[in-house]
PDB file of C-alpha atoms and ligand atoms in Angstrom:
ATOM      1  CA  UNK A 766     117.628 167.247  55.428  1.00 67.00           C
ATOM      2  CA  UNK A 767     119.506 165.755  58.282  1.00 82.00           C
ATOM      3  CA  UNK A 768     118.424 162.068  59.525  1.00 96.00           C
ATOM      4  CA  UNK A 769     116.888 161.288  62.297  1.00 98.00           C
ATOM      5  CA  UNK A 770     119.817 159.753  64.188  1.00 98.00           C
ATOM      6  CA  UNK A 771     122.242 162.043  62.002  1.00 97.00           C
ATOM      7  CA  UNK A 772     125.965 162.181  63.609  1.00 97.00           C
ATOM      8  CA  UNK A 773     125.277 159.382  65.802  1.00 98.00           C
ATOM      9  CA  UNK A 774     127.460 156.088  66.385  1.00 98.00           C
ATOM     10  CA  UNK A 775     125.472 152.766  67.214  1.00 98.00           C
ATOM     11  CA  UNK A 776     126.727 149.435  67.758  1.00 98.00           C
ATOM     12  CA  UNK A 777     123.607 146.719  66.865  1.00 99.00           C
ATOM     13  CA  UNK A 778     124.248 143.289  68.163  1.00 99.00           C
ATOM     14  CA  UNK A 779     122.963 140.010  66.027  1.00 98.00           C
ATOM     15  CA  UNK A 780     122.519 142.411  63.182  1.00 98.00           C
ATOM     16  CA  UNK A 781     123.719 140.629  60.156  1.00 98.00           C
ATOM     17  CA  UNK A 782     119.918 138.952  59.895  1.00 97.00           C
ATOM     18  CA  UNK A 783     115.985 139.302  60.782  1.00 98.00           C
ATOM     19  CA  UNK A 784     115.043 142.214  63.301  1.00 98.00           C
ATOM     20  CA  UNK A 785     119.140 142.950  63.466  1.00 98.00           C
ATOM     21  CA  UNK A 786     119.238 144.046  59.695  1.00 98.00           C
ATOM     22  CA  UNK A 787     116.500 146.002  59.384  1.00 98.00           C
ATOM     23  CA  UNK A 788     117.259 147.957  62.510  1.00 98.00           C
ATOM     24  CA  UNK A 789     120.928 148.238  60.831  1.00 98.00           C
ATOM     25  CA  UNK A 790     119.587 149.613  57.233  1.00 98.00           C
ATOM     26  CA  UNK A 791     117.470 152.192  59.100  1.00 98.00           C
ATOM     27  CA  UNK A 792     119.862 153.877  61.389  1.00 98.00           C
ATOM     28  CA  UNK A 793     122.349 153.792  58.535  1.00 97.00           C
ATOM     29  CA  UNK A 794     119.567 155.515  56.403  1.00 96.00           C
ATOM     30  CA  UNK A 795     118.521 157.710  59.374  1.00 97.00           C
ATOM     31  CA  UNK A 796     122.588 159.429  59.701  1.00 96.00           C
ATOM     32  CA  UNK A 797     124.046 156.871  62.202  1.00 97.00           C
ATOM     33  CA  UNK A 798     127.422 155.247  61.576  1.00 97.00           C
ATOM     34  CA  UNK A 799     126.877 151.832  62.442  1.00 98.00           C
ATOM     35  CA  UNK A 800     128.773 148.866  63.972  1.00 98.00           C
ATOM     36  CA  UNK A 801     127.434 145.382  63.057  1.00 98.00           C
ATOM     37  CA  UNK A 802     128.133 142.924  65.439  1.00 98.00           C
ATOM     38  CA  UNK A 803     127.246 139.048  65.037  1.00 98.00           C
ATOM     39  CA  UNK A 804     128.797 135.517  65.046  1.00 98.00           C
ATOM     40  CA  UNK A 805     127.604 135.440  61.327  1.00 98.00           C
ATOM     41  CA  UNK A 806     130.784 136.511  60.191  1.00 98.00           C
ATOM     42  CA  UNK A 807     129.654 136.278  55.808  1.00 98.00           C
ATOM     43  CA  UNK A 808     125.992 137.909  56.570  1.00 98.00           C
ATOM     44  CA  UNK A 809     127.804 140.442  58.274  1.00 98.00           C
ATOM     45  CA  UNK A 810     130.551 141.052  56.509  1.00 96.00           C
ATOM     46  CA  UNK A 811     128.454 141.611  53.314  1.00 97.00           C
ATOM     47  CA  UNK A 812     125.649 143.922  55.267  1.00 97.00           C
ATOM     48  CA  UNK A 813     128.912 146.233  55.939  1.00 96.00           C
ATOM     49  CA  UNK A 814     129.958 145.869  52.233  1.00 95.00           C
ATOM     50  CA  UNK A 815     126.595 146.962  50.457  1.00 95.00           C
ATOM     51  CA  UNK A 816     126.066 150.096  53.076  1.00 95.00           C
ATOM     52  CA  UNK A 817     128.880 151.542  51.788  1.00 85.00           C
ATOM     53  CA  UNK A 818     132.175 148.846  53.245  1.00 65.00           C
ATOM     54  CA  UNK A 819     135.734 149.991  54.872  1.00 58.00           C
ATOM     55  CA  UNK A 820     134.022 151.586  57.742  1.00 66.00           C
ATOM     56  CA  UNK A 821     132.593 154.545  56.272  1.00 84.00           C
ATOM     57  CA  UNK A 822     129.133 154.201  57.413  1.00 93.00           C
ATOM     58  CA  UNK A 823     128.833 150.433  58.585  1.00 96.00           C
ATOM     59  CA  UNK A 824     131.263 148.148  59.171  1.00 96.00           C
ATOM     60  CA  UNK A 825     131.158 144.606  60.719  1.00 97.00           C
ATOM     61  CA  UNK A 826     133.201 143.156  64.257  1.00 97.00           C
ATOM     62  CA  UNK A 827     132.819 139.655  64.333  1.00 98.00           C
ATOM     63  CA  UNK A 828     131.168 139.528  68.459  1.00 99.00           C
ATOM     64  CA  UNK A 829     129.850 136.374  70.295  1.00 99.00           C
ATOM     65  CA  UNK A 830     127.397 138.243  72.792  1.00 99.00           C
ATOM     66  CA  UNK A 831     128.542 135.737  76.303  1.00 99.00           C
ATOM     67  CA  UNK A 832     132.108 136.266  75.803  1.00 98.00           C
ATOM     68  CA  UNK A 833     132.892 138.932  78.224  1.00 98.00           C
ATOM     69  CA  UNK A 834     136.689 139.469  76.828  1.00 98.00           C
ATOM     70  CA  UNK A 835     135.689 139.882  73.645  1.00 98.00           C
ATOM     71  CA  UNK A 836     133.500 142.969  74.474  1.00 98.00           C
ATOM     72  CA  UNK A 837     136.285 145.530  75.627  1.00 98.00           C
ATOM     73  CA  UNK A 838     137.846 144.820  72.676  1.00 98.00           C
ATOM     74  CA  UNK A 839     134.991 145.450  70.355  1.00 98.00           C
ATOM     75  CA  UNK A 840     134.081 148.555  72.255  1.00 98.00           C
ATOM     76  CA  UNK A 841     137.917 149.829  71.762  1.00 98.00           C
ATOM     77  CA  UNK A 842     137.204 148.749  67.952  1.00 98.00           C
ATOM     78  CA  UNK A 843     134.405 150.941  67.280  1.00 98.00           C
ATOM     79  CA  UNK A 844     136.200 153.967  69.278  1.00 98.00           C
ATOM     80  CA  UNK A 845     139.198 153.464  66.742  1.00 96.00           C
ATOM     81  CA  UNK A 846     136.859 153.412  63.783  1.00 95.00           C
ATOM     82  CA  UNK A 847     133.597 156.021  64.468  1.00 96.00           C
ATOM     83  CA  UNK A 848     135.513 158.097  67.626  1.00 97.00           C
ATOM     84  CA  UNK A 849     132.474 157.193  70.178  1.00 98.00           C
ATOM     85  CA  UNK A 850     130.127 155.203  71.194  1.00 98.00           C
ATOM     86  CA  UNK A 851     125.977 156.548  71.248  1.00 99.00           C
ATOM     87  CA  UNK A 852     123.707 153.942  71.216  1.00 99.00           C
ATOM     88  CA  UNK A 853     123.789 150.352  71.899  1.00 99.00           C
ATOM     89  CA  UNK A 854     121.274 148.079  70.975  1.00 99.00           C
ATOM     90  CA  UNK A 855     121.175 144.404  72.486  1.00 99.00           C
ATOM     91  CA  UNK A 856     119.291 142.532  69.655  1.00 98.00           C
ATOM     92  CA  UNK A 857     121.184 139.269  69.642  1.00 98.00           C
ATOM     93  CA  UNK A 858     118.543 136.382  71.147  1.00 97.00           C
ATOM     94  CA  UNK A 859     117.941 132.674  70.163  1.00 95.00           C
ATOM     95  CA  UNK A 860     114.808 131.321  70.985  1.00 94.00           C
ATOM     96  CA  UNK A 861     114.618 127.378  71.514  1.00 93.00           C
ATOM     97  CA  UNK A 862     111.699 125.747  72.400  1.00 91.00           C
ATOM     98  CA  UNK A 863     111.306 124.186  75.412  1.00 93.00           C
ATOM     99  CA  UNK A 864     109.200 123.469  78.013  1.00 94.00           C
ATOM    100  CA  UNK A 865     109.652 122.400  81.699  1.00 97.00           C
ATOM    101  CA  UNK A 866     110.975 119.125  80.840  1.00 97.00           C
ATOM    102  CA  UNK A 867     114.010 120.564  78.572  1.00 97.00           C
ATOM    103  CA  UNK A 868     117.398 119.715  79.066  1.00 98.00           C
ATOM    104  CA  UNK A 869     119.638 122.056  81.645  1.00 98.00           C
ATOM    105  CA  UNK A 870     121.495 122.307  78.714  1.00 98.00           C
ATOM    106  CA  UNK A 871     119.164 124.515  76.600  1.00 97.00           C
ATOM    107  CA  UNK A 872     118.186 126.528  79.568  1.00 98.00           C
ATOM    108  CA  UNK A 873     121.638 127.059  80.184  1.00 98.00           C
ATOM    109  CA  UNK A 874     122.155 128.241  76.627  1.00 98.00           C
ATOM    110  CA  UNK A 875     119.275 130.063  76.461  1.00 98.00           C
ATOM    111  CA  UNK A 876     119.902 132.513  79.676  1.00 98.00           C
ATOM    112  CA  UNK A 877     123.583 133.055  78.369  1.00 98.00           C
ATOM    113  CA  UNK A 878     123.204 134.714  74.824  1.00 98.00           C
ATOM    114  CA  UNK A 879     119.757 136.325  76.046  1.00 98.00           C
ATOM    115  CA  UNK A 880     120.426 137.563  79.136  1.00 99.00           C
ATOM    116  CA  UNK A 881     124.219 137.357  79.876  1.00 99.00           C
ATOM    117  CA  UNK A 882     124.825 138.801  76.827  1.00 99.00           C
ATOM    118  CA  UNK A 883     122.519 141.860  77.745  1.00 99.00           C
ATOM    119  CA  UNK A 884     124.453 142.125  80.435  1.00 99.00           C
ATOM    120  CA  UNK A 885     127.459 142.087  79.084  1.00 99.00           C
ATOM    121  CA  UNK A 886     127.152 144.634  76.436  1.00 99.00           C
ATOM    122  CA  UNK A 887     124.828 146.780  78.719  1.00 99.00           C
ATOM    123  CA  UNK A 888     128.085 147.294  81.268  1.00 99.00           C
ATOM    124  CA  UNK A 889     130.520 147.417  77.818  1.00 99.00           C
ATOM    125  CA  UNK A 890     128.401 150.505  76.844  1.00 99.00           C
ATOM    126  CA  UNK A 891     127.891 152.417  80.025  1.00 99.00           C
ATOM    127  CA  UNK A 892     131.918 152.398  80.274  1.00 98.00           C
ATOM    128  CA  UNK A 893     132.392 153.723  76.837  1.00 99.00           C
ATOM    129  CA  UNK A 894     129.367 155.855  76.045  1.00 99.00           C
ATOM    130  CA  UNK A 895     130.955 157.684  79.001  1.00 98.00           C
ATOM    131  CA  UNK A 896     134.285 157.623  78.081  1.00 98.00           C
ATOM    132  CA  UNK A 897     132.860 158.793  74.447  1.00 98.00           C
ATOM    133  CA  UNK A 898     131.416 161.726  76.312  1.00 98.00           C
ATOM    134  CA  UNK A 899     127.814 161.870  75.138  1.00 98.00           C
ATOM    135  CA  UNK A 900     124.419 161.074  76.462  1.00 98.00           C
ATOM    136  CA  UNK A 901     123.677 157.618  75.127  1.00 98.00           C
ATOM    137  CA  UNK A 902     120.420 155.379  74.481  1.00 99.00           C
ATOM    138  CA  UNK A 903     121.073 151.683  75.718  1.00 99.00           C
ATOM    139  CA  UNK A 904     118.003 149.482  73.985  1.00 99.00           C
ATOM    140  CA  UNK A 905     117.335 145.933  74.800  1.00 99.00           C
ATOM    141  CA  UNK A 906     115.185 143.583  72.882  1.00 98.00           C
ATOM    142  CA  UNK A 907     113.287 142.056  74.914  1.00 98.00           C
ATOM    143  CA  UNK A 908     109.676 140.152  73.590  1.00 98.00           C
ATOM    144  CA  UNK A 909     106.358 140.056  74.686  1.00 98.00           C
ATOM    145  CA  UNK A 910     107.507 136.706  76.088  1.00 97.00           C
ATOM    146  CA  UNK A 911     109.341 139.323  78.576  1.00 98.00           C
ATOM    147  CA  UNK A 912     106.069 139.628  79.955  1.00 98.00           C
ATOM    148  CA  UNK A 913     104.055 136.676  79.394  1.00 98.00           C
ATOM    149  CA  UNK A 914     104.879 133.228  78.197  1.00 96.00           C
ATOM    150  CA  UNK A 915     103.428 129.885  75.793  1.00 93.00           C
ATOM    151  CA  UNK A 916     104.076 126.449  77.289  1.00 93.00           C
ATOM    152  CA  UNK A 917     107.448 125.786  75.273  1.00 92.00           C
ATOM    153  CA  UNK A 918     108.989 129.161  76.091  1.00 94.00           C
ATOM    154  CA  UNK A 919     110.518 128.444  79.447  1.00 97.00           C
ATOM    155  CA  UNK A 920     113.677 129.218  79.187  1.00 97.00           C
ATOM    156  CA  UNK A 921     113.091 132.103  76.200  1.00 97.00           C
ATOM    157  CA  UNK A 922     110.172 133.926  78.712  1.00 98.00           C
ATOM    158  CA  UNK A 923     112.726 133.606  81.650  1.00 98.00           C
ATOM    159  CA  UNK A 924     115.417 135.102  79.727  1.00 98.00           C
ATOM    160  CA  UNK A 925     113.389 137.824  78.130  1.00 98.00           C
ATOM    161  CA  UNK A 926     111.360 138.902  81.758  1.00 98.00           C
ATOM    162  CA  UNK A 927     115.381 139.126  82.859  1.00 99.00           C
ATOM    163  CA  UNK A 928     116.264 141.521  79.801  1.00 99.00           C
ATOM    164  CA  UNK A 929     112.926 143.931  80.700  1.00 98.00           C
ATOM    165  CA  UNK A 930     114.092 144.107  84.650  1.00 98.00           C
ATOM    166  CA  UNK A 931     117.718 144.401  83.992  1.00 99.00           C
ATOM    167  CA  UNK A 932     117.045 147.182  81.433  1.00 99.00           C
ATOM    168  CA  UNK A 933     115.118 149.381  84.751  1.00 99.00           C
ATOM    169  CA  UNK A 934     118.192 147.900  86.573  1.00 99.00           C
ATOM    170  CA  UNK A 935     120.817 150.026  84.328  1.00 99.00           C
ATOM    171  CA  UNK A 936     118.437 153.130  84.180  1.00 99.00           C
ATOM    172  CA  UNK A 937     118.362 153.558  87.567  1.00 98.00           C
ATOM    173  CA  UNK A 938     121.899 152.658  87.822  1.00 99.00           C
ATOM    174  CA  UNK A 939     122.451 155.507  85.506  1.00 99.00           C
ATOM    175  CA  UNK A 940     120.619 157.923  87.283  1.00 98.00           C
ATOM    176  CA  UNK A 941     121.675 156.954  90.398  1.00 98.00           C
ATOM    177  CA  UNK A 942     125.276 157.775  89.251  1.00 98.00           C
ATOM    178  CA  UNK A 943     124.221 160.611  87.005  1.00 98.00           C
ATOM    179  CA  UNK A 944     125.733 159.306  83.702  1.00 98.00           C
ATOM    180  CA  UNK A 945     123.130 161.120  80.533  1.00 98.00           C
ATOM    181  CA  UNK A 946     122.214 157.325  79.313  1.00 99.00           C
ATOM    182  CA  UNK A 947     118.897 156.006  78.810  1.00 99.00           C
ATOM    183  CA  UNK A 948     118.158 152.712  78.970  1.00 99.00           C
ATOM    184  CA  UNK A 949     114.770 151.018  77.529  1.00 99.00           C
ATOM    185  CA  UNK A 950     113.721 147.901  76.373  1.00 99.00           C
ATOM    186  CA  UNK A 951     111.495 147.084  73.388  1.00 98.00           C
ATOM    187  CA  UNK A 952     108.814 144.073  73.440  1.00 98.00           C
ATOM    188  CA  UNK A 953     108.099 143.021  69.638  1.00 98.00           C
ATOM    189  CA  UNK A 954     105.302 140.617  68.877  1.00 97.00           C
ATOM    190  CA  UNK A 955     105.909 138.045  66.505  1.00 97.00           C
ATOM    191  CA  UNK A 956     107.331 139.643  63.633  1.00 97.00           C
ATOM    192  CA  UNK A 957     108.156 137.701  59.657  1.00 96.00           C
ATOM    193  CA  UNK A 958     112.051 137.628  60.110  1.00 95.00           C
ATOM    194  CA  UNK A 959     113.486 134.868  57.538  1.00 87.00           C
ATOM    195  CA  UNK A 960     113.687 132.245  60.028  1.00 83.00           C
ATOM    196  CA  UNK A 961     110.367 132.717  60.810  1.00 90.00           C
ATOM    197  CA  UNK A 962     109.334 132.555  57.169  1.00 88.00           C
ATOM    198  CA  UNK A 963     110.469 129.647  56.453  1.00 85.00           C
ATOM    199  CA  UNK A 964     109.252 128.203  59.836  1.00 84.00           C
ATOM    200  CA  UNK A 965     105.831 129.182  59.200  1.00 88.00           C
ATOM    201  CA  UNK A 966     105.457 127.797  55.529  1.00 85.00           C
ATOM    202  CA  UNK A 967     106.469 124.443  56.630  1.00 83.00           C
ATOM    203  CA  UNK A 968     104.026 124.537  59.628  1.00 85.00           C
ATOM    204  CA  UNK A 969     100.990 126.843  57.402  1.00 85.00           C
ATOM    205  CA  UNK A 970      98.666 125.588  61.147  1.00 87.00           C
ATOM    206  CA  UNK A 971     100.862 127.696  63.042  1.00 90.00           C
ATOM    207  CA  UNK A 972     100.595 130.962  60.699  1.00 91.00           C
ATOM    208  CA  UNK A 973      97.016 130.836  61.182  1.00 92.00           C
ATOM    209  CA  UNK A 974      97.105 130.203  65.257  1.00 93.00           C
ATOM    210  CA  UNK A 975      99.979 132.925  65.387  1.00 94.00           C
ATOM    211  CA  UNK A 976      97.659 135.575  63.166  1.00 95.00           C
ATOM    212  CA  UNK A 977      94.843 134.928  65.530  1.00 96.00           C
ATOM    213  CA  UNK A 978      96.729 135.570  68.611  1.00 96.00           C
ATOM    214  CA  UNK A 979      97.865 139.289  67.403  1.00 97.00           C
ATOM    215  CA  UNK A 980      94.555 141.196  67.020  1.00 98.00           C
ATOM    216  CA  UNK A 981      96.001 143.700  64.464  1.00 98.00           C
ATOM    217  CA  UNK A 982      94.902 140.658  61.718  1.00 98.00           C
ATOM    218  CA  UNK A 983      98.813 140.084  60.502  1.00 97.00           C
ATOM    219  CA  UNK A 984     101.853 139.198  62.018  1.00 97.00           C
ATOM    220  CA  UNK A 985     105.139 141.900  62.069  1.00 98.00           C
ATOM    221  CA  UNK A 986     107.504 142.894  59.735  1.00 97.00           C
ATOM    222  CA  UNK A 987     111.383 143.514  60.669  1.00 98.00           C
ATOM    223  CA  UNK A 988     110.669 147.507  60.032  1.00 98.00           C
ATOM    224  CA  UNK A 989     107.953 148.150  62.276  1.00 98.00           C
ATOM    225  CA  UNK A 990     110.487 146.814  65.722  1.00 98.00           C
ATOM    226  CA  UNK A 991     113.461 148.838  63.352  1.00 98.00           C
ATOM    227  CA  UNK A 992     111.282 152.380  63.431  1.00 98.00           C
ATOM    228  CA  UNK A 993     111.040 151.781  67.291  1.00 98.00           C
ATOM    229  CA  UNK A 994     114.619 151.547  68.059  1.00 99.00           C
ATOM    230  CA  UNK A 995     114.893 154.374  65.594  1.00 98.00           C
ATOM    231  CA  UNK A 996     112.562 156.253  67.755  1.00 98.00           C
ATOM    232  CA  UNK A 997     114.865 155.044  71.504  1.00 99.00           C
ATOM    233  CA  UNK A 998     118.337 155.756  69.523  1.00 99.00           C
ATOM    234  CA  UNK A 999     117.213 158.991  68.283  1.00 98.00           C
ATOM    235  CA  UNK A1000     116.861 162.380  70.487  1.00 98.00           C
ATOM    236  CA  UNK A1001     113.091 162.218  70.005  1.00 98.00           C
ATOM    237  CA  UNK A1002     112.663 159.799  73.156  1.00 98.00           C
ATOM    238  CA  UNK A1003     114.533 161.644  75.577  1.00 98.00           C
ATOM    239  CA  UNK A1004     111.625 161.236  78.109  1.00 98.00           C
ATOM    240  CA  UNK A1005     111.642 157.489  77.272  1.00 98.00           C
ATOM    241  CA  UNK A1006     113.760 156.178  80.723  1.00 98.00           C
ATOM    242  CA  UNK A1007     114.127 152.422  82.185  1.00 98.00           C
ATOM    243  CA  UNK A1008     110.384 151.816  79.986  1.00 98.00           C
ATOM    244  CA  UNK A1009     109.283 149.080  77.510  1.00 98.00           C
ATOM    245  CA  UNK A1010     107.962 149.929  74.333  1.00 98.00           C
ATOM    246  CA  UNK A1011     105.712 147.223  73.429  1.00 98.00           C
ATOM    247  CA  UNK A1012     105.017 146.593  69.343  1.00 98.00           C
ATOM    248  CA  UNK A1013     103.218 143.613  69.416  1.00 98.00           C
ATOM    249  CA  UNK A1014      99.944 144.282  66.640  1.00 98.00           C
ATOM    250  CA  UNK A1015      98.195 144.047  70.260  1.00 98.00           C
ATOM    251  CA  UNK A1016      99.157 140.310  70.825  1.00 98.00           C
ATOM    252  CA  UNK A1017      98.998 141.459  74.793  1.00 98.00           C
ATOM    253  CA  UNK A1018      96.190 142.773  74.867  1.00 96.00           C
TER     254      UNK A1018
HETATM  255  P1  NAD B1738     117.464 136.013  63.907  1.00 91.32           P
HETATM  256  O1  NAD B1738     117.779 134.610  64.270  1.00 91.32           O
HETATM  257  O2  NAD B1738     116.983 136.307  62.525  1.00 91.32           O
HETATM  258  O3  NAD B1738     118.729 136.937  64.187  1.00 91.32           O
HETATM  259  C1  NAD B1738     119.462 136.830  65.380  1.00 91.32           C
HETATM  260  C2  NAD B1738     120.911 137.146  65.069  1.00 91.32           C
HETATM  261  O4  NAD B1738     121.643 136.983  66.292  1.00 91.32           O
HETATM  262  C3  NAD B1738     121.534 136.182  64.044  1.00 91.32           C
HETATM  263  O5  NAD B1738     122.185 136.922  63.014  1.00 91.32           O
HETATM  264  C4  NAD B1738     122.530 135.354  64.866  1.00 91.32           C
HETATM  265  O6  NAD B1738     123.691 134.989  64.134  1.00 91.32           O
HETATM  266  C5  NAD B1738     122.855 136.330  66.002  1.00 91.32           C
HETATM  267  N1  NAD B1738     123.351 135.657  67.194  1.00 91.32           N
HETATM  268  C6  NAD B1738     122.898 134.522  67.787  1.00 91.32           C
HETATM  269  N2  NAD B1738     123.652 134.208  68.847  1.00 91.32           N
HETATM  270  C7  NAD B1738     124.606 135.176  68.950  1.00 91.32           C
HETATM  271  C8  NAD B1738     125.690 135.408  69.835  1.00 91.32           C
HETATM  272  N3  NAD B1738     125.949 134.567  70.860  1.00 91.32           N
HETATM  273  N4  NAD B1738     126.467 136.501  69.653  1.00 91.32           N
HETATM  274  C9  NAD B1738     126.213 137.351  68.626  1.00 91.32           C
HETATM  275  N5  NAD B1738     125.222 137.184  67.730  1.00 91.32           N
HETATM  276  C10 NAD B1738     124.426 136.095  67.894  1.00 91.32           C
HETATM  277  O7  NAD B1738     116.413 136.512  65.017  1.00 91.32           O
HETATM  278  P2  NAD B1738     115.413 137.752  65.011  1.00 91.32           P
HETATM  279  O8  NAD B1738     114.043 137.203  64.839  1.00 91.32           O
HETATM  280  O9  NAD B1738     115.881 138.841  64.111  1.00 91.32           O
HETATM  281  O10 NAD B1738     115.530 138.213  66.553  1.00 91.32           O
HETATM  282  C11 NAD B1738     116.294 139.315  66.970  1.00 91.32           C
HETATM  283  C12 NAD B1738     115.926 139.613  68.415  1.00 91.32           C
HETATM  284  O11 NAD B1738     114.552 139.949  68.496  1.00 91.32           O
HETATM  285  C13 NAD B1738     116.145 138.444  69.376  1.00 91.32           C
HETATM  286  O12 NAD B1738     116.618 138.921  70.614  1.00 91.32           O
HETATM  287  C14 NAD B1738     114.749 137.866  69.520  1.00 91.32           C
HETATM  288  O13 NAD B1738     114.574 137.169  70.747  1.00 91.32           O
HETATM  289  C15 NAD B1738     113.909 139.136  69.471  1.00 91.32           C
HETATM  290  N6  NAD B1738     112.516 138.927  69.064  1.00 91.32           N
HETATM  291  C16 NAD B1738     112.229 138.470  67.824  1.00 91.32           C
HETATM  292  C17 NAD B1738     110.894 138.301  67.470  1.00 91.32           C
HETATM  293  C18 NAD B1738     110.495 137.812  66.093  1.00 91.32           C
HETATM  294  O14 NAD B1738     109.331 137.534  65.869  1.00 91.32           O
HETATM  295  N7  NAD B1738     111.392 137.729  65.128  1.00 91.32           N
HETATM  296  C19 NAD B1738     109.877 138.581  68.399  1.00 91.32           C
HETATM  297  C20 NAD B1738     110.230 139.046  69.670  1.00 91.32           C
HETATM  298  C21 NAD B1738     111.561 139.227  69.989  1.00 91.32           C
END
């Protein structure tokens, strides 16, 4: 039986760990041929050797998100390896706390691998999803910080509000210029990454304040975001346009 996202090339960005990986494994599963990009050059590098190595269905571009250079040459990469470009999904995203009184610095930092790097690859893919010659599926990952915010994500909730109206930005863009590429942006709660893990068993008082605040009973798991940028990169959402798919366990309600 063919996959979901059979035939199709997509180009994941901080995939070698957490929400990146997952989303990686499933589209691989799901068909796709898959390009992982991430400054984590082993993690990455070893994702691309267990799913099958040398480019045949994943292979790994070392990419640093805010260096705008280094994106037309990993977009002419993954044209010489997979022939096209599909999808594109903008996962890569720190998230330092912060609150008002944080240094420029961190704000600084913040905005440029969240944001400008959304950018960034957002532009990188309109070019060569058209040049590929295909209707395309741009998804960013946003957060629900995107559309709320705690008092020490500042900088992250700017960042992430930025990723949600740049994402209606490039849809419209798109339509306005008639290029076949969606563009949508995806708000996941707080969901049991690695990092997080071990974040949460050294601070067991913020598990239990982070349960409470998602309604669902239980925090997320790197497959239930992965399944929804199955569902954006697949044909199945072609009525999905410059929208946010929140999957959050109802933390906004
Ligand atoms: P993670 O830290 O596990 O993974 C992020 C990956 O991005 C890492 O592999 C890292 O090396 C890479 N990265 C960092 N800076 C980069 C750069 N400049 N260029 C390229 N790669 C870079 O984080 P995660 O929890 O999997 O988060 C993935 C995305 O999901 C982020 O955008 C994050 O803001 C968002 N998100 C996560 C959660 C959550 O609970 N985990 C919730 C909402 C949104």
């Amino acid at each position: 039986m063919a996959g979901r996202v059979e035939g199709k090339v997509a180009f994941v960005t901080g995939a070698a760990s957490g929400l990146g990986e997952a989303m990686v494994r499933l589209l691989v599963a799901e068909g796709a041929k898959v390009v992982i990009a991430d400054v984590a050059t082993e993690r990455g590098e070893a994702l691309a050797a267990e799913l099958g190595g040398n480019g045949a269905r994943a292979a790994f571009l070392r990419l640093d998100v805010t260096d705008e250079a280094a994106w037309d040459a990993a977009m002419e990469q993954t044209l010489r390896w997979f022939g096209k470009l599909d999808v594109l999904v903008n996962n890569a995203g720190i998230a330092p706390s912060g609150d008002m009184e944080m240094p420029f610095s961190v704000w600084r930092t913040t905005l440029s691998v969240n944001l400008d790097g959304t950018f960034l690859g957002t532009r990188a893919a309109i070019r060569t999803i058209t040049r590929s010659g295909v209707p395309g599926s741009i998804i960013n990952v946003s957060s629900t910080m995107g559309m709320t915010a705690e008092p020490t994500t500042a900088a992250y909730s700017a960042s992430k509000a930025g990723v949600r109206n740049l994402t209606k930005a490039a849809a419209v863009h798109c339509s306005t210029h008639k290029l076949p590429i969606r563009v949508n942006s995806i708000h996941p709660g707080m969901c049991l990454t690695p990092l997080v893990r071990d974040y949460l068993a050294a601070h067991p008082q913020a598990l239990e304040s982070q349960i409470a605040s998602h309604p669902i009973g239980h925090l997320g798991e790197p497959e239930d975001i992965a399944y929804g940028v199955l569902y954006l990169a697949s044909d199945e959402s072609k009525f999905m346009f410059g929208s946010e798919l929140v999957i959050d366990g109802g933390y906004l309600i």
